CSV table of C-alpha atoms in Angstrom, one decimal:
chain,number,residue,atom,x,y,z
I,1,MET,CA,-16.9,-2.6,75.8
I,2,THR,CA,-14.4,-2.6,73.0
I,3,SER,CA,-11.6,0.0,72.8
I,4,LYS,CA,-11.6,2.8,70.3
I,5,PRO,CA,-9.9,1.5,67.1
I,6,SER,CA,-6.6,3.3,66.4
I,7,ALA,CA,-7.3,3.5,62.7
I,8,ASP,CA,-10.1,5.9,63.5
I,9,ALA,CA,-8.0,8.2,65.7
I,10,THR,CA,-7.6,11.8,64.7
I,11,THR,CA,-4.0,12.5,63.6
I,12,PRO,CA,-2.2,15.7,64.6
I,13,GLU,CA,-2.3,16.7,61.0
I,14,GLN,CA,-6.1,16.4,60.8
I,15,ARG,CA,-6.5,18.4,64.0
I,16,GLN,CA,-4.2,21.1,62.8
I,17,ALA,CA,-6.0,21.2,59.4
I,18,ALA,CA,-9.3,21.7,61.3
I,19,LEU,CA,-7.9,24.5,63.4
I,20,ASP,CA,-6.4,26.2,60.3
I,21,TYR,CA,-9.7,25.9,58.5
I,22,HIS,CA,-11.4,27.8,61.4
I,23,ARG,CA,-8.6,30.4,61.7
I,24,TRP,CA,-7.8,31.4,58.1
I,25,PRO,CA,-8.3,33.6,56.0
I,26,GLN,CA,-10.3,35.2,58.9
I,27,PRO,CA,-11.5,33.7,62.2
I,28,GLY,CA,-14.7,31.8,62.2
I,29,LYS,CA,-17.1,30.6,59.5
I,30,LEU,CA,-19.6,33.5,59.3
I,31,GLU,CA,-19.8,37.2,58.4
I,32,VAL,CA,-22.7,39.7,58.0
I,33,THR,CA,-23.3,41.1,54.5
I,34,ALA,CA,-25.8,43.7,53.3
I,35,THR,CA,-28.6,42.7,50.9
I,36,LYS,CA,-29.2,46.3,49.8
I,37,ARG,CA,-26.9,48.7,48.0
I,38,VAL,CA,-25.8,51.8,50.0
I,39,ALA,CA,-23.7,53.7,47.5
I,40,THR,CA,-25.5,57.0,47.0
I,41,ARG,CA,-27.3,59.6,49.2
I,42,GLU,CA,-30.6,58.3,47.8
I,43,ASP,CA,-29.7,54.7,48.9
I,44,LEU,CA,-28.8,56.0,52.3
I,45,SER,CA,-32.2,57.8,52.6
I,46,LEU,CA,-34.0,54.6,51.8
I,47,ALA,CA,-31.8,52.3,53.9
I,48,TYR,CA,-31.9,54.5,57.0
I,49,SER,CA,-33.6,57.9,57.6
I,50,PRO,CA,-36.2,58.8,56.5
I,51,GLY,CA,-37.0,55.6,54.6
I,52,VAL,CA,-36.6,53.2,57.5
I,53,GLY,CA,-39.2,55.1,59.4
I,54,TYR,CA,-41.9,54.3,56.9
I,55,ALA,CA,-41.1,50.6,57.3
I,56,CYS,CA,-41.3,51.0,61.0
I,57,GLU,CA,-44.8,52.6,60.7
I,58,ALA,CA,-46.0,49.8,58.4
I,59,ILE,CA,-44.9,47.1,60.9
I,60,ALA,CA,-46.4,49.0,63.9
I,61,ALA,CA,-49.7,49.0,62.0
I,62,ASP,CA,-49.5,45.4,60.9
I,63,PRO,CA,-46.9,43.2,62.6
I,64,ALA,CA,-47.1,40.6,59.8
I,65,GLN,CA,-45.3,43.1,57.6
I,66,ALA,CA,-42.0,42.4,59.6
I,67,ASP,CA,-41.5,39.2,57.6
I,68,LEU,CA,-41.9,41.2,54.4
I,69,LEU,CA,-39.9,44.3,55.2
I,70,THR,CA,-37.1,42.9,57.3
I,71,SER,CA,-34.9,39.8,57.3
I,72,ARG,CA,-36.9,38.2,60.2
I,73,GLY,CA,-38.9,35.8,58.0
I,74,ASN,CA,-35.8,34.1,56.8
I,75,LEU,CA,-33.8,34.3,60.1
I,76,VAL,CA,-33.2,31.5,62.6
I,77,ALA,CA,-31.4,31.6,65.9
I,78,VAL,CA,-29.1,28.7,66.6
I,79,VAL,CA,-29.2,28.7,70.4
I,80,THR,CA,-27.2,26.7,72.9
I,81,ASN,CA,-26.0,26.9,76.5
I,82,GLY,CA,-23.2,24.5,75.8
I,83,THR,CA,-24.3,21.7,78.2
I,84,ALA,CA,-24.2,18.8,75.7
I,85,VAL,CA,-21.9,19.7,72.8
I,86,LEU,CA,-21.4,16.9,70.3
I,87,GLY,CA,-19.8,14.1,72.3
I,88,LEU,CA,-17.8,16.5,74.4
I,89,GLY,CA,-20.4,17.1,77.1
I,90,ASP,CA,-20.8,20.2,79.2
I,91,ILE,CA,-17.9,22.3,77.7
I,92,GLY,CA,-19.8,25.6,78.0
I,93,PRO,CA,-21.3,28.1,75.5
I,94,LEU,CA,-18.0,29.7,74.4
I,95,ALA,CA,-16.4,26.3,73.5
I,96,GLY,CA,-19.7,25.3,71.7
I,97,LYS,CA,-19.6,28.4,69.4
I,98,PRO,CA,-17.7,26.6,66.5
I,99,VAL,CA,-20.6,24.1,66.4
I,100,MET,CA,-23.2,26.8,66.3
I,101,GLU,CA,-21.4,28.7,63.6
I,102,GLY,CA,-21.1,25.5,61.6
I,103,LYS,CA,-24.9,24.9,62.0
I,104,SER,CA,-25.6,28.4,60.8
I,105,VAL,CA,-23.4,27.8,57.7
I,106,LEU,CA,-25.3,24.6,56.9
I,107,PHE,CA,-28.6,26.5,57.1
I,108,LYS,CA,-27.4,29.0,54.5
I,109,ARG,CA,-25.6,26.5,52.3
I,110,PHE,CA,-28.3,24.0,51.9
I,111,ALA,CA,-31.5,26.0,52.2
I,112,GLY,CA,-30.7,29.7,51.9
I,113,VAL,CA,-31.8,30.3,55.5
I,114,ASP,CA,-30.0,33.0,57.4
I,115,ALA,CA,-28.9,32.1,60.9
I,116,PHE,CA,-27.2,33.7,63.8
I,117,ASP,CA,-25.5,31.6,66.4
I,118,ILE,CA,-26.5,32.6,70.0
I,119,GLU,CA,-24.4,31.2,72.8
I,120,LEU,CA,-26.0,31.8,76.2
I,121,ASP,CA,-24.3,31.6,79.6
I,122,ALA,CA,-27.5,30.3,81.1
I,123,LYS,CA,-27.6,26.8,82.6
I,124,ASP,CA,-30.8,27.5,84.6
I,125,PRO,CA,-33.7,26.5,82.3
I,126,GLU,CA,-36.0,29.2,83.4
I,127,ARG,CA,-33.4,31.9,82.7
I,128,LEU,CA,-32.6,30.4,79.3
I,129,ILE,CA,-36.3,30.3,78.4
I,130,ASP,CA,-36.8,33.9,79.4
I,131,ILE,CA,-33.8,35.0,77.3
I,132,VAL,CA,-34.8,33.1,74.2
I,133,ALA,CA,-38.5,34.1,74.4
I,134,ALA,CA,-37.5,37.7,74.6
I,135,MET,CA,-35.8,37.4,71.2
I,136,GLU,CA,-39.0,36.6,69.3
I,137,PRO,CA,-39.1,40.0,67.6
I,138,THR,CA,-35.7,39.3,66.0
I,139,PHE,CA,-36.1,35.8,64.7
I,140,GLY,CA,-38.5,33.8,62.5
I,141,GLY,CA,-37.5,30.5,64.1
I,142,ILE,CA,-35.5,29.0,67.0
I,143,ASN,CA,-33.1,26.0,66.6
I,144,LEU,CA,-32.1,24.8,70.0
I,145,GLU,CA,-28.9,22.9,70.0
I,146,ASP,CA,-26.6,20.9,72.3
I,147,ILE,CA,-28.7,21.4,75.5
I,148,LYS,CA,-28.6,18.5,77.8
I,149,ALA,CA,-31.5,16.2,78.9
I,150,PRO,CA,-33.8,16.3,80.7
I,151,GLU,CA,-33.8,20.1,80.8
I,152,CYS,CA,-34.0,20.3,77.0
I,153,PHE,CA,-37.5,18.7,77.1
I,154,VAL,CA,-38.9,21.4,79.4
I,155,ILE,CA,-37.1,24.2,77.6
I,156,GLU,CA,-38.4,23.2,74.1
I,157,LYS,CA,-42.0,22.6,75.3
I,158,THR,CA,-42.2,25.8,77.3
I,159,LEU,CA,-40.7,27.9,74.5
I,160,ALA,CA,-43.0,26.3,71.9
I,161,GLY,CA,-46.0,27.3,74.1
I,162,ARG,CA,-44.8,30.8,74.7
I,163,MET,CA,-43.6,31.8,71.2
I,164,GLY,CA,-45.5,32.2,68.0
I,165,ILE,CA,-42.6,31.0,65.8
I,166,PRO,CA,-41.2,27.5,65.2
I,167,VAL,CA,-39.1,26.1,68.1
I,168,PHE,CA,-37.1,23.0,67.2
I,169,HIS,CA,-34.5,21.1,69.3
I,170,ASP,CA,-32.5,19.5,66.5
I,171,ASP,CA,-30.6,17.0,68.7
I,172,GLN,CA,-34.0,15.5,69.5
I,173,HIS,CA,-36.2,15.8,66.4
I,174,GLY,CA,-33.7,16.2,63.6
I,175,THR,CA,-32.1,12.9,64.7
I,176,ALA,CA,-35.5,11.4,65.0
I,177,ILE,CA,-36.6,12.4,61.6
I,178,VAL,CA,-33.6,11.0,59.8
I,179,VAL,CA,-33.8,7.8,61.9
I,180,GLY,CA,-37.5,7.5,61.0
I,181,ALA,CA,-36.6,7.6,57.3
I,182,ALA,CA,-33.8,5.2,57.6
I,183,VAL,CA,-35.8,2.6,59.6
I,184,SER,CA,-38.8,3.0,57.2
I,185,ASN,CA,-36.7,2.1,54.2
I,186,ALA,CA,-34.8,-0.6,56.0
I,187,LEU,CA,-38.1,-2.3,56.9
I,188,GLU,CA,-39.2,-2.1,53.3
I,189,LEU,CA,-36.0,-3.8,52.1
I,190,VAL,CA,-36.4,-6.7,54.6
I,191,GLY,CA,-40.2,-7.1,54.3
I,192,LYS,CA,-41.0,-6.1,57.9
I,193,SER,CA,-43.4,-3.5,59.3
I,194,PHE,CA,-43.3,-1.1,62.2
I,195,GLU,CA,-46.2,-2.9,63.8
I,196,SER,CA,-44.4,-6.3,63.8
I,197,ILE,CA,-40.9,-5.5,64.9
I,198,ARG,CA,-39.3,-5.5,68.3
I,199,MET,CA,-36.7,-2.7,69.1
I,200,VAL,CA,-34.0,-2.1,71.7
I,201,VAL,CA,-32.8,1.4,72.2
I,202,CYS,CA,-29.5,2.0,74.0
I,203,GLY,CA,-29.3,5.6,75.3
I,204,MET,CA,-32.3,7.5,76.4
I,205,GLY,CA,-31.1,11.1,76.4
I,206,ALA,CA,-32.7,13.8,74.3
I,207,ALA,CA,-32.1,12.1,70.9
I,208,GLY,CA,-33.1,8.6,72.2
I,209,VAL,CA,-36.4,9.7,73.6
I,210,ALA,CA,-37.3,11.7,70.5
I,211,CYS,CA,-36.3,8.8,68.2
I,212,VAL,CA,-38.5,6.4,70.1
I,213,ASP,CA,-41.4,8.8,70.1
I,214,MET,CA,-41.0,9.3,66.3
I,215,LEU,CA,-40.9,5.5,65.6
I,216,VAL,CA,-44.0,5.1,67.8
I,217,SER,CA,-45.7,7.8,65.7
I,218,LEU,CA,-44.8,5.7,62.6
I,219,GLY,CA,-46.5,2.6,64.0
I,220,LEU,CA,-44.0,0.9,66.3
I,221,LYS,CA,-45.9,-0.6,69.2
I,222,PRO,CA,-44.7,0.8,72.6
I,223,GLU,CA,-45.0,-2.7,74.2
I,224,ASN,CA,-42.4,-3.9,71.7
I,225,ILE,CA,-39.7,-1.5,72.9
I,226,LEU,CA,-37.1,-2.1,75.5
I,227,ALA,CA,-35.0,0.9,76.5
I,228,VAL,CA,-31.6,0.7,78.1
I,229,ASP,CA,-29.5,3.3,79.8
I,230,ARG,CA,-26.3,3.3,81.9
I,231,SER,CA,-28.1,1.4,84.7
I,232,GLY,CA,-29.5,-1.3,82.4
I,233,VAL,CA,-33.0,-2.0,81.1
I,234,ILE,CA,-35.5,0.6,82.0
I,235,HIS,CA,-38.1,-1.4,83.8
I,236,THR,CA,-41.1,-0.7,86.1
I,237,GLY,CA,-39.2,-1.7,89.2
I,238,ARG,CA,-36.7,1.1,88.9
I,239,ALA,CA,-37.0,4.2,91.0
I,240,ASN,CA,-36.2,7.9,90.3
I,241,LEU,CA,-36.8,7.7,86.6
I,242,ASP,CA,-37.5,11.1,85.0
I,243,PRO,CA,-40.9,11.3,83.1
I,244,SER,CA,-39.3,10.9,79.7
I,245,LYS,CA,-37.8,7.5,80.7
I,246,GLN,CA,-40.8,6.5,82.9
I,247,ALA,CA,-42.9,6.5,79.8
I,248,TYR,CA,-40.9,3.6,78.4
I,249,ALA,CA,-40.4,1.6,81.5
I,250,ARG,CA,-41.6,-2.0,80.9
I,251,ASP,CA,-42.7,-4.9,83.2
I,252,THR,CA,-39.9,-7.3,82.2
I,253,ASP,CA,-37.3,-9.6,83.8
I,254,LYS,CA,-34.6,-8.5,81.3
I,255,ARG,CA,-32.0,-6.4,82.9
I,256,SER,CA,-29.0,-6.1,80.5
I,257,LEU,CA,-28.6,-5.0,76.9
I,258,ALA,CA,-27.5,-8.5,76.0
I,259,ASP,CA,-30.8,-9.9,77.6
I,260,ALA,CA,-32.9,-7.3,75.7
I,261,LEU,CA,-31.4,-8.0,72.3
I,262,HIS,CA,-32.4,-11.7,72.0
I,263,GLY,CA,-34.7,-11.9,69.0
I,264,ALA,CA,-34.8,-8.1,68.5
I,265,ASP,CA,-35.3,-6.8,64.9
I,266,LEU,CA,-33.9,-3.3,65.5
I,267,PHE,CA,-31.1,-1.9,67.6
I,268,LEU,CA,-30.9,1.9,68.0
I,269,GLY,CA,-27.7,3.1,69.6
I,270,LEU,CA,-27.3,6.6,71.0
I,271,SER,CA,-24.8,5.8,73.7
I,272,GLY,CA,-21.1,5.2,73.4
I,273,PRO,CA,-18.4,3.2,71.5
I,274,GLY,CA,-18.3,-0.5,71.7
I,275,THR,CA,-21.7,-0.9,73.5
I,276,LEU,CA,-22.9,-3.5,71.1
I,277,SER,CA,-20.8,-6.6,70.9
I,278,GLY,CA,-20.6,-9.1,68.1
I,279,ASP,CA,-22.0,-11.8,70.5
I,280,MET,CA,-25.1,-9.6,71.2
I,281,LEU,CA,-25.6,-8.9,67.5
I,282,ALA,CA,-25.5,-12.7,66.8
I,283,THR,CA,-28.7,-13.2,68.9
I,284,MET,CA,-30.8,-10.7,67.0
I,285,ALA,CA,-33.5,-11.7,64.6
I,286,ALA,CA,-33.0,-12.3,60.8
I,287,ASP,CA,-32.0,-9.2,58.8
I,288,PRO,CA,-31.2,-7.2,61.9
I,289,ILE,CA,-31.3,-3.4,61.5
I,290,VAL,CA,-28.5,-1.7,63.5
I,291,LEU,CA,-28.3,2.1,63.8
I,292,ALA,CA,-25.1,2.7,65.8
I,293,LEU,CA,-25.1,6.4,66.1
I,294,ALA,CA,-22.5,7.2,68.8
I,295,ASN,CA,-20.0,9.7,67.4
I,296,PRO,CA,-17.2,9.5,66.4
I,297,TYR,CA,-16.9,5.9,67.5
I,298,PRO,CA,-20.1,3.9,67.0
I,299,GLU,CA,-21.6,1.2,69.3
I,300,ILE,CA,-20.2,-1.3,66.8
I,301,LEU,CA,-18.0,-0.8,63.7
I,302,PRO,CA,-19.4,-2.0,60.3
I,303,SER,CA,-16.4,-4.4,59.9
I,304,GLU,CA,-17.1,-5.9,63.3
I,305,ALA,CA,-20.9,-6.2,62.6
I,306,ARG,CA,-20.4,-7.8,59.2
I,307,ALA,CA,-17.9,-10.3,60.5
I,308,VAL,CA,-20.7,-11.7,62.7
I,309,ARG,CA,-23.8,-11.1,60.5
I,310,ASP,CA,-23.8,-10.8,56.7
I,311,ASP,CA,-27.5,-10.0,56.8
I,312,VAL,CA,-27.2,-6.9,58.9
I,313,ILE,CA,-28.3,-3.5,57.7
I,314,LEU,CA,-26.1,-1.0,59.5
I,315,GLY,CA,-26.0,2.8,59.7
I,316,THR,CA,-23.8,5.1,61.7
I,317,GLY,CA,-23.4,8.8,62.3
I,318,ARG,CA,-20.1,8.9,60.3
I,319,SER,CA,-19.6,10.1,56.7
I,320,ASP,CA,-16.9,7.5,56.0
I,321,PHE,CA,-19.4,4.6,56.3
I,322,PRO,CA,-22.6,3.9,54.4
I,323,ASN,CA,-26.0,5.1,55.7
I,324,GLN,CA,-24.8,8.1,57.6
I,325,ILE,CA,-27.6,9.4,59.8
I,326,ASN,CA,-27.0,13.1,59.4
I,327,ASN,CA,-29.3,15.9,60.7
I,328,VAL,CA,-28.3,18.1,57.8
I,329,LEU,CA,-30.7,16.0,55.8
I,330,CYS,CA,-33.5,17.5,57.9
I,331,PHE,CA,-33.2,20.8,59.7
I,332,PRO,CA,-32.4,23.2,56.8
I,333,TYR,CA,-35.3,22.0,54.8
I,334,LEU,CA,-37.7,21.7,57.7
I,335,PHE,CA,-37.1,25.4,58.6
I,336,ARG,CA,-37.2,26.4,54.9
I,337,GLY,CA,-40.7,25.1,54.6
I,338,ALA,CA,-41.8,26.3,58.0
I,339,LEU,CA,-40.5,29.9,57.4
I,340,ASP,CA,-42.0,30.1,53.9
I,341,VAL,CA,-45.5,29.6,55.2
I,342,GLY,CA,-45.0,31.5,58.4
I,343,ALA,CA,-45.5,28.5,60.6
I,344,ARG,CA,-46.3,29.3,64.2
I,345,HIS,CA,-45.1,25.9,65.4
I,346,ILE,CA,-43.4,22.7,64.3
I,347,THR,CA,-46.1,20.0,64.5
I,348,THR,CA,-45.9,16.2,64.6
I,349,GLY,CA,-47.5,16.2,61.1
I,350,MET,CA,-44.7,18.4,59.8
I,351,LYS,CA,-42.0,16.1,61.2
I,352,ILE,CA,-43.7,13.0,59.8
I,353,ALA,CA,-44.0,14.7,56.4
I,354,CYS,CA,-40.3,15.3,56.5
I,355,VAL,CA,-39.7,11.6,57.3
I,356,GLU,CA,-41.9,10.4,54.4
I,357,ALA,CA,-40.3,12.8,51.9
I,358,LEU,CA,-36.8,11.8,53.0
I,359,ALA,CA,-37.6,8.1,52.7
I,360,ALA,CA,-39.3,8.6,49.3
I,361,LEU,CA,-36.4,10.6,47.9
I,362,ALA,CA,-33.9,7.8,48.8
I,363,ARG,CA,-36.0,5.4,46.7
I,364,GLN,CA,-35.7,7.5,43.6
I,365,ALA,CA,-33.0,7.1,41.0
I,366,PRO,CA,-29.5,8.5,42.1
I,367,PHE,CA,-29.1,12.2,41.8
I,368,GLN,CA,-25.9,11.9,39.8
I,369,PRO,CA,-24.2,9.1,37.8
I,370,GLY,CA,-22.2,6.8,40.0
I,371,ALA,CA,-24.1,7.6,43.2
I,372,PRO,CA,-25.3,4.5,45.1
I,373,GLU,CA,-28.8,3.2,44.3
I,374,PHE,CA,-31.4,2.6,47.0
I,375,GLY,CA,-30.5,-0.5,48.9
I,376,ARG,CA,-29.0,-1.9,52.1
I,377,ASP,CA,-26.0,0.5,51.9
I,378,SER,CA,-28.1,3.5,50.8
I,379,LEU,CA,-31.2,3.9,53.0
I,380,ILE,CA,-31.4,7.7,52.9
I,381,PRO,CA,-30.4,10.4,50.5
I,382,ASN,CA,-27.0,11.8,50.0
I,383,PRO,CA,-26.6,15.1,52.0
I,384,LEU,CA,-25.5,16.8,48.7
I,385,ASP,CA,-28.6,15.7,46.8
I,386,PRO,CA,-30.0,19.0,45.4
I,387,ARG,CA,-33.5,17.5,45.3
I,388,LEU,CA,-33.7,17.7,49.1
I,389,LEU,CA,-34.4,21.4,48.7
I,390,LEU,CA,-37.2,20.7,46.2
I,391,GLU,CA,-39.0,17.9,48.0
I,392,LEU,CA,-38.7,18.4,51.8
I,393,PRO,CA,-39.8,22.1,52.1
I,394,VAL,CA,-42.9,21.4,50.0
I,395,ALA,CA,-43.9,18.4,52.2
I,396,VAL,CA,-43.3,20.5,55.3
I,397,ALA,CA,-45.2,23.5,54.0
I,398,LYS,CA,-48.2,21.3,53.0
I,399,ALA,CA,-48.3,19.7,56.4
I,400,ALA,CA,-48.1,23.1,58.2
I,401,MET,CA,-51.1,24.2,56.1
I,402,ASP,CA,-53.0,21.0,56.8
I,403,ASP,CA,-52.3,21.3,60.5
I,404,GLY,CA,-53.5,24.9,60.6
I,405,VAL,CA,-50.3,26.5,61.8
I,406,ALA,CA,-49.4,28.4,58.6
I,407,SER,CA,-49.9,32.2,58.8
I,408,ARG,CA,-49.0,32.7,55.2
I,409,PRO,CA,-50.3,29.6,53.3
I,410,VAL,CA,-48.9,29.0,49.8
I,411,ALA,CA,-51.5,29.6,47.2
I,412,ASP,CA,-49.9,27.5,44.4
I,413,MET,CA,-47.5,24.7,45.3
I,414,ASN,CA,-46.2,24.5,41.7
I,415,VAL,CA,-45.1,28.1,41.9
I,416,TYR,CA,-43.5,27.4,45.3
I,417,ARG,CA,-41.6,24.5,43.9
I,418,GLN,CA,-40.4,26.7,41.0
I,419,CYS,CA,-39.2,29.3,43.6
I,420,LEU,CA,-37.3,26.5,45.4
I,421,ALA,CA,-35.7,25.4,42.2
I,422,SER,CA,-34.5,28.9,41.5
I,423,LEU,CA,-33.1,29.1,45.1
I,424,SER,CA,-31.3,25.8,44.6
I,425,ALA,CA,-29.8,27.1,41.3
I,426,ARG,CA,-28.6,30.3,43.0
I,427,LEU,CA,-27.1,28.4,46.0
I,428,ASN,CA,-25.2,26.0,43.7
I,429,ALA,CA,-24.2,28.6,41.1
I,430,GLY,CA,-23.0,30.8,44.0
I,431,LEU,CA,-20.5,28.3,45.3
I,432,ALA,CA,-17.1,29.9,45.0
I,433,GLU,CA,-14.0,27.9,44.4
I,434,ASP,CA,-13.4,28.1,48.2
I,435,GLY,CA,-16.8,26.7,48.9
I,436,THR,CA,-18.4,29.8,50.3
I,437,VAL,CA,-22.0,30.8,49.3
């Protein structure tokens, strides 16, 4: 395993700048503002008593009115117990709060979705499930975040079954959606198909399992997948595998990552820095696709990879390298579409629709002059592309309607697209000089 490159190390000045950003001009990244004026006695009578009572009566008579008379239909909970925060591990819910605040800011900035960060001191899955399920009257959707595997699988599945609103573990499915789009476009560039390639995935935590499941949904054959964790290749002879890993155990004599990579077309890394060596990369098939997503130090640096293979297509999780696999390309817009049609669940069809819309948008002309055109160093859209808000929610909303989970189907998609365009204009016009919305 290679060491972390000193050129990528955070400087004391960068660390202090980040702390100052969070501290000034007031602590944190969020505040609560009112959407209605309360300046007169008449305003007060409408906002509170007696006007609020009429809204309560309307909701008691028809619960669906809650999404029309309160903020619930545009409100998402960003929930964590702090057991798997970024690459920092189990640092607890309080230390994870800056991440959850940041996620809430991105919901608002990119898709106009209001979000509250909810940090829970609840490591026991059953307790966490009970707490989150009890919050359904408050929220229109639940974004689970930074909850460790394998508990996260049970938590998401149980909540999705108990709650009548979308439940989405972004570490799993957000990553999987963006990976799916990147791999789809990379395969198109090199003239390969999902059905024909062989993949090695290194790291089978929450994101790894979800990414593999997504790629299988897109056509990758399970028998062409070798999964590797800290103990080596996941094979049928290994004992004590949890169900998520057992599903990808293969009858193979390969035991190491180096063994598995011989002739592979795709490497998907969700592990740690330096896991993929140049010697291993050299043994992969022609036009190898490498998604080295460990953060902040990828499994292999682009410079190291290109020193070995000039035909490699490489993506990382970092914004300072091409092909950043970034969940912000997904979760704001997925929830925007889901909330707008009152989706009761997030379906596989909605996730695949998001993959396809992302991949298609990347193949369009650049959103601004000078932006990279679709190619080996530009597999997926730029996170600042305003067309994301126009394309992805429409695709998600259509899929929700097709899958029968939309409680408020959109009658006219052209009108919906116009509404999204107006929202996009407001979000971008509302950016102050300091970047706030």
